[in-house]
mmCIF file of C-alpha atoms in Angstrom:
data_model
loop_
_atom_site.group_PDB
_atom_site.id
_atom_site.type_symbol
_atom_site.label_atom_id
_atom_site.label_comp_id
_atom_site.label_asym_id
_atom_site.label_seq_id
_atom_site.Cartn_x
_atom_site.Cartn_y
_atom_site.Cartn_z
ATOM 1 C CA UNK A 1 -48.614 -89.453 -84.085
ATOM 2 C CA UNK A 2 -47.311 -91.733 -86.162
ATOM 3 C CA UNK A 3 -44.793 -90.665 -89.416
ATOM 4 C CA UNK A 4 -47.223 -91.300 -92.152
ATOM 5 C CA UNK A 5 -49.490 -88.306 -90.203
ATOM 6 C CA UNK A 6 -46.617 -86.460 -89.543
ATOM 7 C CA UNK A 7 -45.793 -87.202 -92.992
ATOM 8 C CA UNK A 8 -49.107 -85.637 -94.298
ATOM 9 C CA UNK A 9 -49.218 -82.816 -91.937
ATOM 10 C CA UNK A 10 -45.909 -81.815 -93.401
ATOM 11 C CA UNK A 11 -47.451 -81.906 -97.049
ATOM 12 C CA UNK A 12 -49.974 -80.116 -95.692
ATOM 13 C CA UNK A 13 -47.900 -77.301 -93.979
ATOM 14 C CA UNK A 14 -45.515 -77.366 -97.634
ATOM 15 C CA UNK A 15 -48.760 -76.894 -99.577
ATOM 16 C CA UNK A 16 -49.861 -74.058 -97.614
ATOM 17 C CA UNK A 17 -46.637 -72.723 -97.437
ATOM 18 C CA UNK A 18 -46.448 -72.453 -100.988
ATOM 19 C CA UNK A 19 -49.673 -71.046 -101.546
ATOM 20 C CA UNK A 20 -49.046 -68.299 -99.231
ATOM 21 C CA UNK A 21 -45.494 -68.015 -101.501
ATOM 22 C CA UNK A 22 -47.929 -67.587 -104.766
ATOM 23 C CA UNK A 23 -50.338 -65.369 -103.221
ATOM 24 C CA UNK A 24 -47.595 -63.141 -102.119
ATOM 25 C CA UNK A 25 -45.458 -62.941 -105.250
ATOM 26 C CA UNK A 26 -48.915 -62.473 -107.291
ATOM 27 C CA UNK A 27 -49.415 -59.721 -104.879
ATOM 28 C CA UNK A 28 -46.064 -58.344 -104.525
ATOM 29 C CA UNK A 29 -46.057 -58.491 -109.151
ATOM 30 C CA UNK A 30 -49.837 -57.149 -109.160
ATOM 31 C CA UNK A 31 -48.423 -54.176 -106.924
ATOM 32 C CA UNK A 32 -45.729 -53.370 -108.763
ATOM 33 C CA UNK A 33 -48.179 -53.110 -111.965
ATOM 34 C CA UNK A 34 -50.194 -50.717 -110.353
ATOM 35 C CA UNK A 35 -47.546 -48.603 -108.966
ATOM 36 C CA UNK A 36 -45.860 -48.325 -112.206
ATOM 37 C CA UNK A 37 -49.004 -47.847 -113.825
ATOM 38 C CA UNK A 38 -49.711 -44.893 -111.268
ATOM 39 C CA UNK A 39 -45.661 -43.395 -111.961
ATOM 40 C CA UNK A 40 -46.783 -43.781 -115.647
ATOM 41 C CA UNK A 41 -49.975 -41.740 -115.104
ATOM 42 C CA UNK A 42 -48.133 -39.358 -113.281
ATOM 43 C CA UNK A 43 -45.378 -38.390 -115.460
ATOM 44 C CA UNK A 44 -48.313 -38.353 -118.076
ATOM 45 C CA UNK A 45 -50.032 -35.594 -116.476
ATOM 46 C CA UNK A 46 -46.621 -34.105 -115.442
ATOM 47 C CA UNK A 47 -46.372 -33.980 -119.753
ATOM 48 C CA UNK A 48 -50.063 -32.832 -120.166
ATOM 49 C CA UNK A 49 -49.318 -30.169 -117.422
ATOM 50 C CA UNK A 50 -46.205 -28.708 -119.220
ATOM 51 C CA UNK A 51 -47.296 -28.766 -122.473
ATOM 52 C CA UNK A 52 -50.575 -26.619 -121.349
ATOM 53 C CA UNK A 53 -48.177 -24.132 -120.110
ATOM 54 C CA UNK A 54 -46.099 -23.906 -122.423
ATOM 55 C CA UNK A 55 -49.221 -23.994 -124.374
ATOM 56 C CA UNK A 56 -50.408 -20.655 -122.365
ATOM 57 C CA UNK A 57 -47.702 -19.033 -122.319
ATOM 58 C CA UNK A 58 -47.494 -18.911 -126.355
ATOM 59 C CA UNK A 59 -50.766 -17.737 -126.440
ATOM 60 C CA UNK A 60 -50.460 -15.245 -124.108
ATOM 61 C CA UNK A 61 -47.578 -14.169 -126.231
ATOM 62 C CA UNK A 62 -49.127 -14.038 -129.176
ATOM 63 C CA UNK A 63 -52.495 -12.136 -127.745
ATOM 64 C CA UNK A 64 -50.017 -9.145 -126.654
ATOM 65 C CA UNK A 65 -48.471 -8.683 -130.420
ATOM 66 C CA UNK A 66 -52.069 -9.218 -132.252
ATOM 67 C CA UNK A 67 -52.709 -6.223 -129.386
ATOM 68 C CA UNK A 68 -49.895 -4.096 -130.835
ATOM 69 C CA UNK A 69 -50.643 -4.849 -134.283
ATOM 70 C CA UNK A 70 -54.494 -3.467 -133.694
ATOM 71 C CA UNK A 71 -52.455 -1.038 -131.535
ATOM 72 C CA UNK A 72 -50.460 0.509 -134.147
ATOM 73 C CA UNK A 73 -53.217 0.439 -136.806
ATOM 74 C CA UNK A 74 -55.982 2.227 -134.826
ATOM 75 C CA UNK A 75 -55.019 3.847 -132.158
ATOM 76 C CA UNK A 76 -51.176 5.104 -133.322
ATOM 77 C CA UNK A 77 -51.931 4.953 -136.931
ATOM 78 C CA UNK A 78 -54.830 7.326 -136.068
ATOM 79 C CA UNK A 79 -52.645 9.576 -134.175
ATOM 80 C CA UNK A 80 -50.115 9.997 -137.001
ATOM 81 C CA UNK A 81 -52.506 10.827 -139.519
ATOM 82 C CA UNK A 82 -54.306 13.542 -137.287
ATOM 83 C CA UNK A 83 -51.164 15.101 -136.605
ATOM 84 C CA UNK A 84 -50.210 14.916 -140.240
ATOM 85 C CA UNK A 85 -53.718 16.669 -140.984
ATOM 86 C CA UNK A 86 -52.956 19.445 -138.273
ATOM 87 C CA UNK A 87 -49.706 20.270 -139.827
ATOM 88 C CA UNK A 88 -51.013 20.475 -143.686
ATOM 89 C CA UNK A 89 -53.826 22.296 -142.116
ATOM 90 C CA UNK A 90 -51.209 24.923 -139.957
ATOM 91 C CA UNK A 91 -53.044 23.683 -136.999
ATOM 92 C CA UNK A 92 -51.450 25.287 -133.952
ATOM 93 C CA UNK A 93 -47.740 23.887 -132.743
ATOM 94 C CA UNK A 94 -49.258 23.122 -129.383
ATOM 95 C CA UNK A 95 -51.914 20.901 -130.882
ATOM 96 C CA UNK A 96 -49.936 19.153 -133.187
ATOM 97 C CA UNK A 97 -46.867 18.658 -130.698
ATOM 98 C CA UNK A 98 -49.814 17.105 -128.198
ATOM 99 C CA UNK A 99 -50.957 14.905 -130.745
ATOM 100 C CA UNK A 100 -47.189 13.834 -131.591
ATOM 101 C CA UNK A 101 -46.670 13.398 -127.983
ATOM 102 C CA UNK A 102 -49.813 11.265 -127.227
ATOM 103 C CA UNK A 103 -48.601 9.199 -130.009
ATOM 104 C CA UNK A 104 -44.853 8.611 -129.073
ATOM 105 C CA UNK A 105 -46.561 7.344 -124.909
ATOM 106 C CA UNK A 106 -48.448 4.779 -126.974
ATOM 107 C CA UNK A 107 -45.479 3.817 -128.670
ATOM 108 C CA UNK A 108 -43.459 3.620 -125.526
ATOM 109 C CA UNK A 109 -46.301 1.543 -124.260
ATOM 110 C CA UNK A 110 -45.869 -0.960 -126.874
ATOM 111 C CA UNK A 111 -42.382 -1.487 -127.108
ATOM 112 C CA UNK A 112 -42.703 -2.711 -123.253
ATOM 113 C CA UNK A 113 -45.477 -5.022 -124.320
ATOM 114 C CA UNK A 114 -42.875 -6.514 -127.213
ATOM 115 C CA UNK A 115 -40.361 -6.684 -125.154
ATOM 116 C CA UNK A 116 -39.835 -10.855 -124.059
ATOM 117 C CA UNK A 117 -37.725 -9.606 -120.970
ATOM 118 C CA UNK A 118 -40.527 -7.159 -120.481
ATOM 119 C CA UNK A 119 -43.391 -9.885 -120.408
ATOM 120 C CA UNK A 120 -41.151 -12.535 -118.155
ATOM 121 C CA UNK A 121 -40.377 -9.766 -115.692
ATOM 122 C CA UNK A 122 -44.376 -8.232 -114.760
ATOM 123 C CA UNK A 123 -45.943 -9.351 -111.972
ATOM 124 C CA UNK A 124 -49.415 -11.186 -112.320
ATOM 125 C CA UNK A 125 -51.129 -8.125 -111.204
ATOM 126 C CA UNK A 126 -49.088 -5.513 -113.055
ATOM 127 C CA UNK A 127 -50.053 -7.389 -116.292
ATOM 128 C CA UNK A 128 -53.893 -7.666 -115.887
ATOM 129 C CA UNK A 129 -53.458 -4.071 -114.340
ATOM 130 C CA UNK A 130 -51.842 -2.851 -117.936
ATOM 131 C CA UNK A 131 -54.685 -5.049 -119.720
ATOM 132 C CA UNK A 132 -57.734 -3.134 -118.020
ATOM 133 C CA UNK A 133 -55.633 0.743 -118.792
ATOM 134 C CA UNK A 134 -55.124 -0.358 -121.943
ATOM 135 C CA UNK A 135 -58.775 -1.122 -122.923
ATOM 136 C CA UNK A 136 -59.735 2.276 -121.018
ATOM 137 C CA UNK A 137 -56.843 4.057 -122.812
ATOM 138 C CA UNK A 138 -58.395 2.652 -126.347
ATOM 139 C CA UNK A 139 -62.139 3.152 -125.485
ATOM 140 C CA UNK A 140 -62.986 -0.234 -125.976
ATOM 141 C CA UNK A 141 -64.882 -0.372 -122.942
ATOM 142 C CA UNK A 142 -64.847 1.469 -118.860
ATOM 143 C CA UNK A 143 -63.089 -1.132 -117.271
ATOM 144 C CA UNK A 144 -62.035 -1.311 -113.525
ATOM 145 C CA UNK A 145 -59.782 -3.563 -111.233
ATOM 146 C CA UNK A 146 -60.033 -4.013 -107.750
ATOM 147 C CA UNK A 147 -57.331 -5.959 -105.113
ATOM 148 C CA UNK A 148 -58.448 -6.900 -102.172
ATOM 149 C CA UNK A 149 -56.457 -8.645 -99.394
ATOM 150 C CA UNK A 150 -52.157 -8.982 -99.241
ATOM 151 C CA UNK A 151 -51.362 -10.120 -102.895
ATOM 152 C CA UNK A 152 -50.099 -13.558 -102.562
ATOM 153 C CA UNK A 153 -46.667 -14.211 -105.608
ATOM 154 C CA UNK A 154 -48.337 -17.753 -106.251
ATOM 155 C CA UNK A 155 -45.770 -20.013 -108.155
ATOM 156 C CA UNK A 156 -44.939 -18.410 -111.523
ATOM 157 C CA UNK A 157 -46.561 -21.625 -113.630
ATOM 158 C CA UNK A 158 -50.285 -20.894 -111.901
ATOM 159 C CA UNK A 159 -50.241 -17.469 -112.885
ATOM 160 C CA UNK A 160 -49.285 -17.861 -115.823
ATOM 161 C CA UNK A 161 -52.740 -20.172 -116.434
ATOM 162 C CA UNK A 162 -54.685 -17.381 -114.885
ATOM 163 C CA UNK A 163 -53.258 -14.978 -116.731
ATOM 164 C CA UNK A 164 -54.609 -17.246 -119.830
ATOM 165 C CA UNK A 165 -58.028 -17.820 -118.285
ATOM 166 C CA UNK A 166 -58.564 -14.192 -118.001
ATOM 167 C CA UNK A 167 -57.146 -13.478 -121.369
ATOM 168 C CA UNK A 168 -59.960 -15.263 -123.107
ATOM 169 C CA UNK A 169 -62.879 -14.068 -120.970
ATOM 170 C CA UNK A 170 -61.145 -10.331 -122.013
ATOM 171 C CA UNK A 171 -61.224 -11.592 -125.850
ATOM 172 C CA UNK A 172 -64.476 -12.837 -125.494
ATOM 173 C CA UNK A 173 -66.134 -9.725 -124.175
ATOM 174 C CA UNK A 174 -64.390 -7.463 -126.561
ATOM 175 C CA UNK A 175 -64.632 -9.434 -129.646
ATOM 176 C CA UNK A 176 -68.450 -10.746 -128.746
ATOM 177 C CA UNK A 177 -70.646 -9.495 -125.753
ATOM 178 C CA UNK A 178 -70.834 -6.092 -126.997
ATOM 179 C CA UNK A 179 -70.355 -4.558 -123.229
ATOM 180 C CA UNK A 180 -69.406 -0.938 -121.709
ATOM 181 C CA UNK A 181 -68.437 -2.126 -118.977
ATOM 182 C CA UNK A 182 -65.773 -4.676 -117.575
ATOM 183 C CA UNK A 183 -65.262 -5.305 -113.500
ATOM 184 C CA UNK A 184 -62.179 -7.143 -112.167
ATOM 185 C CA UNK A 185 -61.812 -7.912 -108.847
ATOM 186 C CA UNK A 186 -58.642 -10.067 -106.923
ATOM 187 C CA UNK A 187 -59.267 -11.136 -103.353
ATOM 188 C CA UNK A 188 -56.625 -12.772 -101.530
ATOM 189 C CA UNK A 189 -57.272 -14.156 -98.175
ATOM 190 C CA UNK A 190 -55.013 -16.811 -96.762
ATOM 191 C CA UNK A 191 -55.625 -19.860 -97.568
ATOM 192 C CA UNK A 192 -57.387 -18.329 -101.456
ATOM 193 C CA UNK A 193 -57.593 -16.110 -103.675
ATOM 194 C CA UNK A 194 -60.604 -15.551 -105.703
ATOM 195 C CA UNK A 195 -61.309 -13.715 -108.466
ATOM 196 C CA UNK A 196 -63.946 -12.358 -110.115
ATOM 197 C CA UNK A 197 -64.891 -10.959 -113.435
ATOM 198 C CA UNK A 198 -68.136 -9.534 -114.861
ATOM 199 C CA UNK A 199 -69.278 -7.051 -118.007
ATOM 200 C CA UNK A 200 -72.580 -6.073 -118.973
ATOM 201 C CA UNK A 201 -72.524 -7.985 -122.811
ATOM 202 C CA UNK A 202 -75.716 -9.412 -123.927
ATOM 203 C CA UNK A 203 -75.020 -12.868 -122.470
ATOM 204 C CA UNK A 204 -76.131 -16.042 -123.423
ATOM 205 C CA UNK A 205 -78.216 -18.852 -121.490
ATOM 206 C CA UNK A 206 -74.661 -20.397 -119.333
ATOM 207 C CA UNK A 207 -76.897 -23.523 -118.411
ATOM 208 C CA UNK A 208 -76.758 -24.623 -122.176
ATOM 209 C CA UNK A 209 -73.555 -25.755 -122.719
ATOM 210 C CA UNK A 210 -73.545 -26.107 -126.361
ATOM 211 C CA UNK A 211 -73.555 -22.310 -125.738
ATOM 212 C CA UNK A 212 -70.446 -22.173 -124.848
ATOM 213 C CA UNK A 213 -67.804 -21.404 -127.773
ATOM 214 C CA UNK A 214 -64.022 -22.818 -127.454
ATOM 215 C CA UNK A 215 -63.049 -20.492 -125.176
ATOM 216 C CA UNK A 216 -65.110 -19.704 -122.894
ATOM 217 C CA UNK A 217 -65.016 -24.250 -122.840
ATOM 218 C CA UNK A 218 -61.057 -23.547 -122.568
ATOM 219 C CA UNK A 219 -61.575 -21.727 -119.564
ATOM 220 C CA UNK A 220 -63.324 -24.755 -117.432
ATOM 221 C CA UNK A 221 -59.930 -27.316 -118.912
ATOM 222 C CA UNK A 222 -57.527 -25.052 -117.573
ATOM 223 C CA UNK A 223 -58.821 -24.270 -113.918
ATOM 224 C CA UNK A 224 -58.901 -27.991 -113.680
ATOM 225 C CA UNK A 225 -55.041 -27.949 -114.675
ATOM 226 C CA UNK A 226 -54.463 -25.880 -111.492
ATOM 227 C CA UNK A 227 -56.666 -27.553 -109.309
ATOM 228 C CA UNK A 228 -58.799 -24.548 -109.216
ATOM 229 C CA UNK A 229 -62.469 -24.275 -109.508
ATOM 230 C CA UNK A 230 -64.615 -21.865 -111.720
ATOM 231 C CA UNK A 231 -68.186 -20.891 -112.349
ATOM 232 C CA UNK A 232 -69.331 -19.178 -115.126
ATOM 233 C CA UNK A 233 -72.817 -17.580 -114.991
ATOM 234 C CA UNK A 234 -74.676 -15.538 -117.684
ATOM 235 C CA UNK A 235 -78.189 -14.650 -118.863
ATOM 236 C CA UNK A 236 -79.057 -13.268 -121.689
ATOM 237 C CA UNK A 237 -79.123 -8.985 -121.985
ATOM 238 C CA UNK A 238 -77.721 -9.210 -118.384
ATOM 239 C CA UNK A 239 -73.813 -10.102 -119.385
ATOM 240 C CA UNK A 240 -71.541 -12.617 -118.138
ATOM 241 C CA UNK A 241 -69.787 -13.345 -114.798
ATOM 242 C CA UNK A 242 -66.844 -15.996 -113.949
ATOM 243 C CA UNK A 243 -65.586 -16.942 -110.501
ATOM 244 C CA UNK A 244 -62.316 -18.537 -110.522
ATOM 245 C CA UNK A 245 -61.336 -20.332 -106.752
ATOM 246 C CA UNK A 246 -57.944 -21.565 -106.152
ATOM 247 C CA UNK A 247 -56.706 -22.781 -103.306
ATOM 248 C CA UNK A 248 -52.861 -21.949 -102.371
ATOM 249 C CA UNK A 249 -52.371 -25.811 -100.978
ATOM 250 C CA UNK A 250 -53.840 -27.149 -104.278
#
């Protein structure tokens, strides 16, 4: 080989060489775009998922004192004035000190719900446990909760969405389905839990989605915040059901 070939083939091999140098460094810079595209994404969500509960957790709190206010004007406000009645009326002491009593336990009751240590310190079950006495306790509806399984404490954030989720399917069924009845059931099995909860409203057609008003639409966003699934099902004059899954690895 003679040195103009060896010449060449050195070109050659410096050519290649530096191609291979381009290709890696546009690699090595297209890379790095993607990753810090992919950090950016992620402290975006991180954002999104903070501001949702923070998000739920102000309208949790602000569900439990428009409860007290329609508390305190008709349920307590009721109590007063029948006990005020009894006494112009000489009712008997018994009666009116029953009345006077009922109405101090619902007082009681509320000053729990306004208390902020009160609300940080319930457990997840506790507080949906207080939700379905207190719409018993106020005749709204016949309500009923059911665990099944060892309660799993899932991370304080998660329950705090669920909390929400259930919240509006409550609000909903009070404020629109019409229903008697309310069923709640928690099943925890170990790598789940799953929980379901029905009334007997008068429904609406759940495979129209347009349907669907804000919250029961809310309800969909926020299992997806979790990672958890949910399935709400309905027919018309035969109420409304939703099926929340979520996974304890998720």
């Amino acid at each position: 080989m003679d040195e103009k070939q060896i010449n060449e083939l050195f070109l050659m091999f410096s050519i290649v060489a530096i191609l291979i140098a381009i290709v890696l460094v546009t690699l090595f810079i297209v890379f790095q775009k993607r990753k810090n595209k992919l950090l950016l994404q992620q402290k975006e969500a991180e954002k999104h998922y903070e501001k949702e509960i923070n998000s739920s957790k102000i309208e949790i709190r602000e569900e439990a004192f428009r409860n007290i206010s329609w508390e305190l004007h008709d349920n307590i406000g009721q109590l007063i004035t029948l006990a005020k009645l009894q006494i112009q009326n000489d009712d008997d002491k018994q009666l009116v000190d029953k009345t006077l009593t009922k109405a101090l336990t619902e007082l009681r009751v509320l000053s729990k719900l306004a208390n902020p240590e009160a609300l940080k310190a319930i457990s997840f079950v506790d507080a949906l446990e207080q939700e379905i006495n207190r719409f018993n306790r106020l005749n709204y509806l016949k309500a009923n909760i059911k665990i099944e399984g060892k309660v799993n404490v899932l991370d304080s954030k998660v329950e705090t969405v669920l909390f929400r989720i259930l919240q509006e399917f409550f609000s909903n069924t009070i404020k629109h389905a019409k229903a008697t009845e309310l069923s709640l059931t928690l099943n925890y099995t170990n790598n789940q839990l799953q929980i379901c909860i029905s009334d007997n409203g008068i429904g609406f057609n759940s495979e129209k989605t347009d349907n669907r008003g804000i919250g029961l639409s809310n309800i969909d966003k926020r299992a997806q915040l979790i990672g958890a699934k949910s399935e709400i099902t309905s027919l018309l004059n035969e109420g409304t059901k939703l099926t929340i899954t979520y996974f304890y690895n998720s």
